[in-house]
mmCIF file of C-alpha atoms in Angstrom:
data_model
loop_
_atom_site.group_PDB
_atom_site.id
_atom_site.type_symbol
_atom_site.label_atom_id
_atom_site.label_comp_id
_atom_site.label_asym_id
_atom_site.label_seq_id
_atom_site.Cartn_x
_atom_site.Cartn_y
_atom_site.Cartn_z
ATOM 1 C CA MET G 1 0.000 0.000 0.000
ATOM 2 C CA LEU G 2 1.326 3.446 -0.878
ATOM 3 C CA PRO G 3 2.028 5.725 2.096
ATOM 4 C CA LEU G 4 -0.831 7.975 3.102
ATOM 5 C CA ASN G 5 0.811 11.376 3.129
ATOM 6 C CA VAL G 6 -2.228 13.425 4.092
ATOM 7 C CA ASN G 7 -3.712 14.692 7.312
ATOM 8 C CA LEU G 8 -6.207 12.204 8.698
ATOM 9 C CA GLU G 9 -8.160 12.814 11.861
ATOM 10 C CA ARG G 10 -9.956 10.067 13.762
ATOM 11 C CA THR G 11 -13.583 10.999 14.248
ATOM 12 C CA ARG G 12 -16.697 9.368 15.592
ATOM 13 C CA LEU G 13 -20.179 9.358 14.255
ATOM 14 C CA PRO G 14 -22.425 11.492 16.449
ATOM 15 C CA ASP G 15 -25.019 9.690 18.501
ATOM 16 C CA LYS G 16 -28.178 10.812 16.740
ATOM 17 C CA PRO G 17 -31.550 9.353 16.032
ATOM 18 C CA PRO G 18 -31.801 7.663 12.632
ATOM 19 C CA ASP G 19 -33.757 10.549 11.140
ATOM 20 C CA GLU G 20 -30.962 13.010 12.012
ATOM 21 C CA ARG G 21 -28.092 11.021 10.501
ATOM 22 C CA SER G 22 -29.016 11.460 6.864
ATOM 23 C CA ASP G 23 -25.993 13.667 6.322
ATOM 24 C CA SER G 24 -23.542 10.791 6.653
ATOM 25 C CA VAL G 25 -25.393 7.530 6.011
ATOM 26 C CA ALA G 26 -28.361 6.370 3.968
ATOM 27 C CA SER G 27 -30.470 3.217 3.868
ATOM 28 C CA ASP G 28 -31.245 0.973 0.936
ATOM 29 C CA ASP G 29 -34.559 -0.788 0.246
ATOM 30 C CA ASP G 30 -33.746 -3.584 2.737
ATOM 31 C CA GLY G 31 -33.022 -1.166 5.534
ATOM 32 C CA HIS G 32 -29.232 -1.657 5.448
ATOM 33 C CA GLN G 33 -27.136 1.408 5.989
ATOM 34 C CA GLN G 34 -24.967 2.563 3.103
ATOM 35 C CA GLU G 35 -22.013 4.913 3.286
ATOM 36 C CA ARG G 36 -22.131 8.168 1.430
ATOM 37 C CA SER G 37 -19.065 9.948 0.164
ATOM 38 C CA PRO G 38 -17.102 11.344 3.108
ATOM 39 C CA PHE G 39 -15.910 14.339 1.110
ATOM 40 C CA THR G 40 -17.274 17.840 1.192
ATOM 41 C CA PHE G 41 -15.932 21.381 1.397
ATOM 42 C CA HIS G 42 -14.095 22.200 4.619
ATOM 43 C CA GLN G 43 -14.589 25.871 5.255
ATOM 44 C CA ALA G 44 -11.414 27.835 5.895
ATOM 45 C CA GLU G 45 -11.037 30.861 8.089
ATOM 46 C CA GLY G 46 -12.349 33.958 6.412
ATOM 47 C CA ASP G 47 -14.624 32.081 3.989
ATOM 48 C CA HIS G 48 -18.117 33.446 3.661
ATOM 49 C CA PRO G 49 -20.601 31.239 5.549
ATOM 50 C CA SER G 50 -22.949 31.105 2.577
ATOM 51 C CA LYS G 51 -20.337 29.235 0.570
ATOM 52 C CA ASP G 52 -20.416 26.288 2.954
ATOM 53 C CA PRO G 53 -23.522 26.300 5.119
ATOM 54 C CA GLN G 54 -23.123 22.660 6.175
ATOM 55 C CA ARG G 55 -20.591 21.283 8.570
ATOM 56 C CA PRO G 56 -18.079 18.673 7.298
ATOM 57 C CA ARG G 57 -19.533 15.216 6.938
ATOM 58 C CA ALA G 58 -18.254 12.398 9.087
ATOM 59 C CA ASP G 59 -16.748 9.381 7.431
ATOM 60 C CA PRO G 60 -18.564 6.213 8.615
ATOM 61 C CA SER G 61 -15.269 4.364 8.423
ATOM 62 C CA GLY G 62 -13.978 6.612 11.199
ATOM 63 C CA PHE G 63 -11.776 9.028 9.247
ATOM 64 C CA SER G 64 -12.167 12.606 8.158
ATOM 65 C CA LEU G 65 -10.028 13.907 5.305
ATOM 66 C CA LYS G 66 -8.763 17.462 5.444
ATOM 67 C CA GLY G 67 -6.439 19.342 3.162
ATOM 68 C CA ARG G 68 -3.525 21.566 4.090
ATOM 69 C CA MET G 69 -4.190 24.844 2.344
ATOM 70 C CA LYS G 70 -6.559 27.751 2.713
ATOM 71 C CA GLY G 71 -9.811 27.739 0.823
ATOM 72 C CA PRO G 72 -11.986 24.770 -0.162
ATOM 73 C CA ARG G 73 -10.366 21.517 0.878
ATOM 74 C CA LEU G 74 -12.262 18.938 -1.113
ATOM 75 C CA VAL G 75 -15.533 18.750 -2.915
ATOM 76 C CA ASP G 76 -18.311 16.323 -2.473
ATOM 77 C CA ASP G 77 -19.459 13.128 -4.110
ATOM 78 C CA GLY G 78 -16.425 11.025 -4.703
ATOM 79 C CA HIS G 79 -14.105 11.325 -7.661
ATOM 80 C CA ASN G 80 -15.844 14.231 -9.389
ATOM 81 C CA TRP G 81 -13.937 16.863 -7.482
ATOM 82 C CA TRP G 82 -10.804 17.370 -9.549
ATOM 83 C CA SER G 83 -9.400 17.119 -13.021
ATOM 84 C CA ASN G 84 -6.549 14.662 -13.102
ATOM 85 C CA HIS G 85 -2.988 15.858 -13.172
ATOM 86 C CA ASP G 86 -0.617 14.190 -15.547
ATOM 87 C CA SER G 87 0.964 11.352 -13.607
ATOM 88 C CA PRO G 88 4.447 11.656 -12.067
ATOM 89 C CA SER G 89 5.784 9.123 -14.579
ATOM 90 C CA ALA G 90 4.386 11.130 -17.517
ATOM 91 C CA THR G 91 5.959 14.297 -16.150
ATOM 92 C CA LEU G 92 9.262 12.464 -15.712
ATOM 93 C CA PHE G 93 9.079 11.230 -19.317
ATOM 94 C CA SER G 94 8.554 14.793 -20.511
ATOM 95 C CA THR G 95 11.503 15.953 -18.416
ATOM 96 C CA VAL G 96 13.761 13.301 -19.966
ATOM 97 C CA ILE G 97 12.752 14.421 -23.475
ATOM 98 C CA SER G 98 13.276 18.020 -22.418
ATOM 99 C CA THR G 99 16.766 17.243 -21.138
ATOM 100 C CA CYS G 100 17.685 15.487 -24.388
ATOM 101 C CA SER G 101 16.417 18.454 -26.414
ATOM 102 C CA THR G 102 18.411 20.874 -24.306
ATOM 103 C CA GLY G 103 21.511 18.724 -24.709
ATOM 104 C CA LEU G 104 20.998 18.679 -28.479
ATOM 105 C CA LEU G 105 20.882 22.464 -28.566
ATOM 106 C CA LEU G 106 24.062 22.782 -26.518
ATOM 107 C CA TYR G 107 25.821 20.242 -28.735
ATOM 108 C CA HIS G 108 24.731 22.103 -31.867
ATOM 109 C CA MET G 109 25.968 25.434 -30.506
ATOM 110 C CA TRP G 110 29.300 23.882 -29.590
ATOM 111 C CA ARG G 111 29.756 22.289 -33.001
ATOM 112 C CA PHE G 112 28.667 25.455 -34.788
ATOM 113 C CA ASN G 113 31.118 27.972 -33.324
ATOM 114 C CA ARG G 114 32.097 26.846 -29.812
ATOM 115 C CA PHE G 115 29.349 28.976 -28.167
ATOM 116 C CA ARG G 116 30.725 32.168 -29.690
ATOM 117 C CA CYS G 117 27.215 32.923 -30.931
ATOM 118 C CA LEU G 118 26.329 33.757 -27.311
ATOM 119 C CA LEU G 119 29.005 36.446 -27.104
ATOM 120 C CA PHE G 120 27.806 39.995 -27.691
ATOM 121 C CA ARG G 121 29.071 41.822 -30.764
ATOM 122 C CA LYS G 122 27.904 45.304 -31.620
ATOM 123 C CA GLU G 123 27.583 44.610 -35.345
ATOM 124 C CA ASP G 124 25.404 41.537 -34.655
ATOM 125 C CA ALA G 125 23.481 42.827 -31.656
ATOM 126 C CA PHE G 126 20.057 41.845 -32.999
ATOM 127 C CA ARG G 127 21.158 38.356 -33.994
ATOM 128 C CA TRP G 128 22.785 37.929 -30.579
ATOM 129 C CA MET G 129 19.561 38.977 -28.857
ATOM 130 C CA VAL G 130 17.451 36.497 -30.828
ATOM 131 C CA THR G 131 19.972 33.693 -30.241
ATOM 132 C CA LEU G 132 20.076 34.422 -26.519
ATOM 133 C CA ALA G 133 16.271 34.518 -26.334
ATOM 134 C CA LEU G 134 16.062 31.140 -28.073
ATOM 135 C CA THR G 135 18.682 29.630 -25.766
ATOM 136 C CA ILE G 136 16.952 30.853 -22.614
ATOM 137 C CA SER G 137 13.566 29.744 -23.911
ATOM 138 C CA VAL G 138 14.881 26.252 -24.590
ATOM 139 C CA PHE G 139 16.004 26.010 -20.996
ATOM 140 C CA ALA G 140 12.683 27.485 -20.162
ATOM 141 C CA VAL G 141 10.642 25.875 -22.876
ATOM 142 C CA ARG G 142 12.244 22.882 -24.446
ATOM 143 C CA LEU G 143 13.241 22.848 -28.089
ATOM 144 C CA GLU G 144 10.571 23.566 -30.721
ATOM 145 C CA HIS G 145 7.775 24.718 -28.444
ATOM 146 C CA GLU G 146 4.950 26.521 -30.270
ATOM 147 C CA ASN G 147 2.496 26.872 -27.380
ATOM 148 C CA THR G 148 1.613 30.516 -26.780
ATOM 149 C CA TRP G 149 -0.553 31.896 -24.019
ATOM 150 C CA ILE G 150 -3.286 33.872 -25.778
ATOM 151 C CA ALA G 151 -6.610 32.061 -25.863
ATOM 152 C CA ARG G 152 -6.602 28.984 -23.698
ATOM 153 C CA THR G 153 -7.400 29.220 -19.995
ATOM 154 C CA TRP G 154 -8.366 25.611 -19.513
ATOM 155 C CA ASN G 155 -9.622 23.854 -16.439
ATOM 156 C CA THR G 156 -6.960 21.194 -16.716
ATOM 157 C CA ASP G 157 -3.541 20.441 -15.351
ATOM 158 C CA PRO G 158 -0.379 21.436 -17.193
ATOM 159 C CA TYR G 159 -0.452 19.984 -20.667
ATOM 160 C CA VAL G 160 2.337 21.522 -22.656
ATOM 161 C CA SER G 161 3.977 19.337 -25.312
ATOM 162 C CA ALA G 162 7.469 18.427 -26.226
ATOM 163 C CA SER G 163 8.792 21.801 -25.370
ATOM 164 C CA GLN G 164 8.044 22.470 -21.795
ATOM 165 C CA LEU G 165 10.195 24.833 -19.880
ATOM 166 C CA TRP G 166 13.115 22.650 -18.895
ATOM 167 C CA VAL G 167 13.583 24.198 -15.480
ATOM 168 C CA SER G 168 9.825 24.226 -15.006
ATOM 169 C CA GLN G 169 9.610 20.557 -15.953
ATOM 170 C CA VAL G 170 12.308 19.609 -13.465
ATOM 171 C CA LEU G 171 10.522 21.495 -10.691
ATOM 172 C CA GLN G 172 7.140 20.002 -11.543
ATOM 173 C CA THR G 173 8.564 16.488 -11.687
ATOM 174 C CA TYR G 174 10.114 16.985 -8.264
ATOM 175 C CA VAL G 175 6.794 18.192 -6.847
ATOM 176 C CA LYS G 176 4.834 15.347 -8.432
ATOM 177 C CA TYR G 177 7.115 12.688 -6.982
ATOM 178 C CA GLU G 178 7.214 14.330 -3.565
ATOM 179 C CA GLU G 179 3.418 14.421 -3.363
ATOM 180 C CA TYR G 180 2.933 11.318 -5.501
ATOM 181 C CA TYR G 181 -0.294 9.319 -5.016
ATOM 182 C CA VAL G 182 -2.750 9.137 -2.134
ATOM 183 C CA TYR G 183 -5.405 6.668 -1.035
ATOM 184 C CA ILE G 184 -8.804 8.335 -0.856
ATOM 185 C CA PRO G 185 -11.667 6.441 0.827
ATOM 186 C CA LYS G 186 -14.526 5.570 -1.527
ATOM 187 C CA VAL G 187 -12.352 6.584 -4.486
ATOM 188 C CA GLY G 188 -9.128 4.587 -4.362
ATOM 189 C CA ILE G 189 -5.491 5.394 -5.058
ATOM 190 C CA ARG G 190 -5.286 8.585 -7.095
ATOM 191 C CA ILE G 191 -2.752 11.208 -8.033
ATOM 192 C CA LYS G 192 -2.810 13.558 -5.085
ATOM 193 C CA PRO G 193 -4.859 16.672 -5.963
ATOM 194 C CA PHE G 194 -3.178 19.995 -5.424
ATOM 195 C CA GLN G 195 -5.642 20.843 -2.637
ATOM 196 C CA LEU G 196 -3.785 18.323 -0.473
ATOM 197 C CA TRP G 197 -0.254 19.410 -1.347
ATOM 198 C CA ALA G 198 2.082 20.914 1.219
ATOM 199 C CA GLN G 199 2.227 24.685 0.926
ATOM 200 C CA ARG G 200 5.911 24.700 -0.068
ATOM 201 C CA TYR G 201 5.137 22.455 -3.053
ATOM 202 C CA ILE G 202 2.205 24.645 -4.049
ATOM 203 C CA ASP G 203 4.515 27.666 -4.034
ATOM 204 C CA LEU G 204 7.165 25.767 -5.992
ATOM 205 C CA PHE G 205 4.650 24.635 -8.609
ATOM 206 C CA ARG G 206 3.303 28.165 -8.943
ATOM 207 C CA THR G 207 6.852 29.455 -9.451
ATOM 208 C CA SER G 208 7.410 26.881 -12.194
ATOM 209 C CA ASN G 209 4.342 28.236 -14.001
ATOM 210 C CA TRP G 210 5.778 31.754 -13.992
ATOM 211 C CA LEU G 211 9.064 30.435 -15.343
ATOM 212 C CA LEU G 212 7.075 28.736 -18.069
ATOM 213 C CA VAL G 213 5.438 32.045 -18.987
ATOM 214 C CA LEU G 214 8.857 33.662 -19.354
ATOM 215 C CA GLY G 215 10.106 30.845 -21.566
ATOM 216 C CA VAL G 216 7.052 30.929 -23.806
ATOM 217 C CA VAL G 217 7.300 34.705 -24.236
ATOM 218 C CA LEU G 218 10.929 34.427 -25.331
ATOM 219 C CA LEU G 219 10.138 31.633 -27.749
ATOM 220 C CA LEU G 220 7.237 33.603 -29.210
ATOM 221 C CA VAL G 221 9.636 36.471 -29.801
ATOM 222 C CA VAL G 222 11.919 34.165 -31.793
ATOM 223 C CA HIS G 223 9.118 32.574 -33.821
ATOM 224 C CA LEU G 224 7.539 35.931 -34.593
ATOM 225 C CA GLU G 225 10.883 37.190 -35.851
ATOM 226 C CA GLU G 226 11.192 34.083 -38.039
ATOM 227 C CA ILE G 227 7.788 34.610 -39.633
ATOM 228 C CA LEU G 228 8.244 38.323 -40.238
ATOM 229 C CA PHE G 229 11.792 37.946 -41.547
ATOM 230 C CA TRP G 230 10.640 35.495 -44.220
ATOM 231 C CA GLY G 231 7.956 38.005 -45.188
ATOM 232 C CA TYR G 232 10.596 40.722 -45.333
ATOM 233 C CA LEU G 233 12.837 38.506 -47.458
ATOM 234 C CA ILE G 234 10.191 37.744 -50.075
ATOM 235 C CA SER G 235 9.156 41.407 -50.310
ATOM 236 C CA THR G 236 12.802 42.389 -50.830
ATOM 237 C CA ILE G 237 13.245 39.788 -53.591
ATOM 238 C CA LYS G 238 10.110 40.966 -55.385
ATOM 239 C CA ALA G 239 11.050 44.639 -55.126
ATOM 240 C CA GLN G 240 14.617 43.961 -56.309
ATOM 241 C CA ARG G 241 15.926 46.350 -53.685
ATOM 242 C CA ALA G 242 17.557 45.793 -50.333
ATOM 243 C CA GLN G 243 15.573 47.770 -47.759
ATOM 244 C CA PRO G 244 17.238 47.612 -44.326
ATOM 245 C CA TRP G 245 15.485 45.198 -41.973
ATOM 246 C CA PHE G 246 15.429 47.698 -39.115
ATOM 247 C CA ARG G 247 13.608 50.272 -41.266
ATOM 248 C CA SER G 248 11.072 47.879 -42.721
ATOM 249 C CA ILE G 249 7.453 47.542 -41.671
ATOM 250 C CA TYR G 250 8.181 43.955 -40.666
ATOM 251 C CA PHE G 251 10.598 45.015 -37.927
ATOM 252 C CA LYS G 252 8.062 47.521 -36.602
ATOM 253 C CA LEU G 253 5.420 44.793 -36.548
ATOM 254 C CA TRP G 254 7.857 42.584 -34.658
ATOM 255 C CA CYS G 255 8.364 45.252 -31.989
ATOM 256 C CA ILE G 256 4.605 45.653 -31.588
ATOM 257 C CA GLY G 257 4.188 41.890 -31.416
ATOM 258 C CA VAL G 258 6.852 41.546 -28.715
ATOM 259 C CA ILE G 259 5.142 44.114 -26.495
ATOM 260 C CA THR G 260 1.713 42.594 -27.097
ATOM 261 C CA CYS G 261 2.804 39.004 -26.458
ATOM 262 C CA THR G 262 4.603 39.943 -23.267
ATOM 263 C CA GLY G 263 1.628 41.835 -21.879
ATOM 264 C CA VAL G 264 -0.943 39.216 -22.859
ATOM 265 C CA CYS G 265 1.074 36.232 -21.639
ATOM 266 C CA PHE G 266 1.857 37.599 -18.208
ATOM 267 C CA GLY G 267 -1.620 39.098 -17.939
ATOM 268 C CA VAL G 268 -3.362 35.802 -18.675
ATOM 269 C CA ALA G 269 -1.038 33.948 -16.314
ATOM 270 C CA GLY G 270 -1.913 36.357 -13.511
ATOM 271 C CA ILE G 271 -5.659 35.857 -13.815
ATOM 272 C CA GLU G 272 -5.618 32.693 -11.703
ATOM 273 C CA THR G 273 -2.963 31.938 -9.114
ATOM 274 C CA GLU G 274 -4.823 29.986 -6.418
ATOM 275 C CA ASN G 275 -6.282 27.075 -8.388
ATOM 276 C CA LEU G 276 -3.196 25.355 -9.750
ATOM 277 C CA THR G 277 -5.041 23.428 -12.438
ATOM 278 C CA ARG G 278 -6.472 26.627 -13.860
ATOM 279 C CA ALA G 279 -3.260 28.525 -13.223
ATOM 280 C CA SER G 280 -1.454 26.081 -15.516
ATOM 281 C CA LEU G 281 -2.427 28.111 -18.553
ATOM 282 C CA ARG G 282 -1.590 26.543 -21.859
ATOM 283 C CA VAL G 283 -2.446 28.859 -24.707
ATOM 284 C CA PHE G 284 -0.981 27.925 -28.029
ATOM 285 C CA GLY G 285 -1.062 29.439 -31.516
ATOM 286 C CA ASN G 286 0.815 27.351 -34.019
ATOM 287 C CA ARG G 287 1.996 29.456 -36.953
ATOM 288 C CA SER G 288 3.808 26.656 -38.769
ATOM 289 C CA PRO G 289 1.335 26.461 -41.707
ATOM 290 C CA HIS G 290 1.841 30.174 -42.338
ATOM 291 C CA VAL G 291 5.613 29.829 -42.190
ATOM 292 C CA SER G 292 5.438 26.875 -44.601
ATOM 293 C CA ASP G 293 3.461 28.988 -47.058
ATOM 294 C CA ILE G 294 6.069 31.747 -46.774
ATOM 295 C CA HIS G 295 8.816 29.198 -47.507
ATOM 296 C CA ARG G 296 6.924 28.100 -50.625
ATOM 297 C CA ARG G 297 6.594 31.677 -51.873
ATOM 298 C CA VAL G 298 10.261 32.419 -51.145
ATOM 299 C CA VAL G 299 11.351 29.391 -53.197
ATOM 300 C CA THR G 300 9.012 30.264 -56.070
ATOM 301 C CA THR G 301 9.997 33.934 -56.133
ATOM 302 C CA SER G 302 13.721 33.141 -55.914
ATOM 303 C CA ASP G 303 13.392 30.677 -58.797
ATOM 304 C CA ILE G 304 11.544 33.191 -60.976
ATOM 305 C CA THR G 305 14.032 35.972 -60.287
ATOM 306 C CA GLY G 306 16.943 33.733 -61.280
ATOM 307 C CA ALA G 307 18.606 33.037 -57.963
ATOM 308 C CA ASN G 308 21.716 30.892 -57.733
ATOM 309 C CA PRO G 309 20.937 27.118 -58.023
ATOM 310 C CA ASP G 310 22.691 26.503 -54.706
ATOM 311 C CA VAL G 311 20.405 29.040 -53.043
ATOM 312 C CA ILE G 312 17.333 27.391 -54.584
ATOM 313 C CA ALA G 313 18.514 23.958 -53.409
ATOM 314 C CA LYS G 314 19.007 25.191 -49.838
ATOM 315 C CA LEU G 315 15.608 26.867 -49.809
ATOM 316 C CA GLN G 316 13.983 23.682 -51.104
ATOM 317 C CA PHE G 317 15.671 21.730 -48.311
ATOM 318 C CA PHE G 318 14.491 24.209 -45.673
ATOM 319 C CA LYS G 319 10.981 24.037 -47.115
ATOM 320 C CA SER G 320 10.897 20.216 -46.978
ATOM 321 C CA MET G 321 12.253 20.068 -43.433
ATOM 322 C CA HIS G 322 9.824 22.703 -42.249
ATOM 323 C CA ASN G 323 6.904 20.779 -43.729
ATOM 324 C CA VAL G 324 7.985 17.697 -41.774
ATOM 325 C CA ARG G 325 8.263 19.783 -38.641
ATOM 326 C CA THR G 326 4.786 21.185 -39.263
ATOM 327 C CA VAL G 327 3.314 17.671 -39.384
ATOM 328 C CA PHE G 328 4.704 16.806 -35.960
ATOM 329 C CA ARG G 329 3.645 20.156 -34.564
ATOM 330 C CA SER G 330 0.129 19.445 -35.787
ATOM 331 C CA VAL G 331 0.114 16.068 -34.016
ATOM 332 C CA TYR G 332 0.940 17.468 -30.604
ATOM 333 C CA SER G 333 -1.282 20.494 -31.194
ATOM 334 C CA VAL G 334 -4.274 18.204 -31.784
ATOM 335 C CA ALA G 335 -3.517 16.343 -28.548
ATOM 336 C CA LEU G 336 -3.372 19.609 -26.635
ATOM 337 C CA VAL G 337 -6.545 20.947 -28.252
ATOM 338 C CA VAL G 338 -8.467 17.790 -27.332
ATOM 339 C CA MET G 339 -7.467 17.995 -23.671
ATOM 340 C CA ALA G 340 -7.964 21.742 -23.554
ATOM 341 C CA ALA G 341 -11.422 21.623 -25.145
ATOM 342 C CA ASP G 342 -12.457 18.829 -22.797
ATOM 343 C CA GLY G 343 -11.264 20.927 -19.868
ATOM 344 C CA LEU G 344 -13.843 23.577 -20.791
ATOM 345 C CA THR G 345 -16.730 21.119 -20.556
ATOM 346 C CA ALA G 346 -18.638 20.317 -17.390
ATOM 347 C CA LYS G 347 -18.187 16.533 -17.487
ATOM 348 C CA GLN G 348 -14.527 16.521 -18.575
ATOM 349 C CA LYS G 349 -14.697 12.946 -19.810
ATOM 350 C CA ILE G 350 -11.023 12.938 -20.826
ATOM 351 C CA ASN G 351 -9.426 14.940 -18.046
ATOM 352 C CA ARG G 352 -11.033 12.782 -15.356
ATOM 353 C CA LYS G 353 -9.481 9.598 -16.750
ATOM 354 C CA GLU G 354 -5.855 8.913 -15.885
ATOM 355 C CA PHE G 355 -5.304 6.836 -19.025
ATOM 356 C CA TRP G 356 -6.472 9.501 -21.472
ATOM 357 C CA VAL G 357 -4.648 12.290 -19.657
ATOM 358 C CA ASP G 358 -1.336 10.435 -19.797
ATOM 359 C CA MET G 359 -1.962 9.181 -23.337
ATOM 360 C CA PHE G 360 -2.589 12.639 -24.786
ATOM 361 C CA TYR G 361 0.138 14.171 -22.646
ATOM 362 C CA THR G 362 2.818 11.710 -23.784
ATOM 363 C CA THR G 363 1.597 12.012 -27.393
ATOM 364 C CA SER G 364 2.099 15.759 -27.226
ATOM 365 C CA VAL G 365 5.571 15.184 -25.783
#
């Protein structure tokens, strides 16, 4: 049996007449007493009385389950009181993939120019800034993460795909294994809901979410620059003139986009900080199809304008590789959309099942 790492208090059923004990037991057609769910809201200090007019129910088995944080402790009627977290093993799997991706980036930077790309040079200040943002975001948001934070405040636990903030993933894996599973009467062994976590782990998990926001913002900055630069490149080829990037409309749009993304991402993340499942905001906007279309137009325009065959061959290669990348991005995006959309429903048929949560989570990884 797994250890029961939760506060349990021994209680007794009150000595009441049968007609006054309907709050904790019920009778079937044969007159036999049946246990009801022992879970209800435990009112915390400062809560409005109207939110919880009834006292906590007694558990006929002799135990009363209480959480360890302010606010509602548990909700009533068995297993319908939380959306499942991804399991500790699924989080660990994502962390392993994240570590491998981070190692791949470091290896690539070493092979490319022995990390000199991270050194500041005045003539390449913009390129240095973008490279540094990508590097930090990979430590924050594993390689190739396209999940933004604009439109998806889901009632579901963190479901970010193969590019979760590396530091955030390590912290969340640590928290998941420290809290692990718990035996809940009338329900069984379940992943411990955040309402029962120790306060230090709640704070640590909340910190990991803010780190994730920072990583996603930086990665959005890089991806937005990629999209707009390809647009700038094709407009320059068509116009047959080399307009400076920093004076183009595309650079101005990039600056506006950076400010907007930063404000929206941190603003959305700050909407909910108490409920950890809702605070794990996963808002994603995959722009890969648009980038693929830009690649196609760049190749076509370069071919028409008589570009060097080597340039055309390289652009064709980049186009093919980006199309492959788009396919895999679409796969994990679908998995995230399914879980996110289900999190907005009342029944949450997927997010209440451990199998489907882990299946979609690992697929997105």
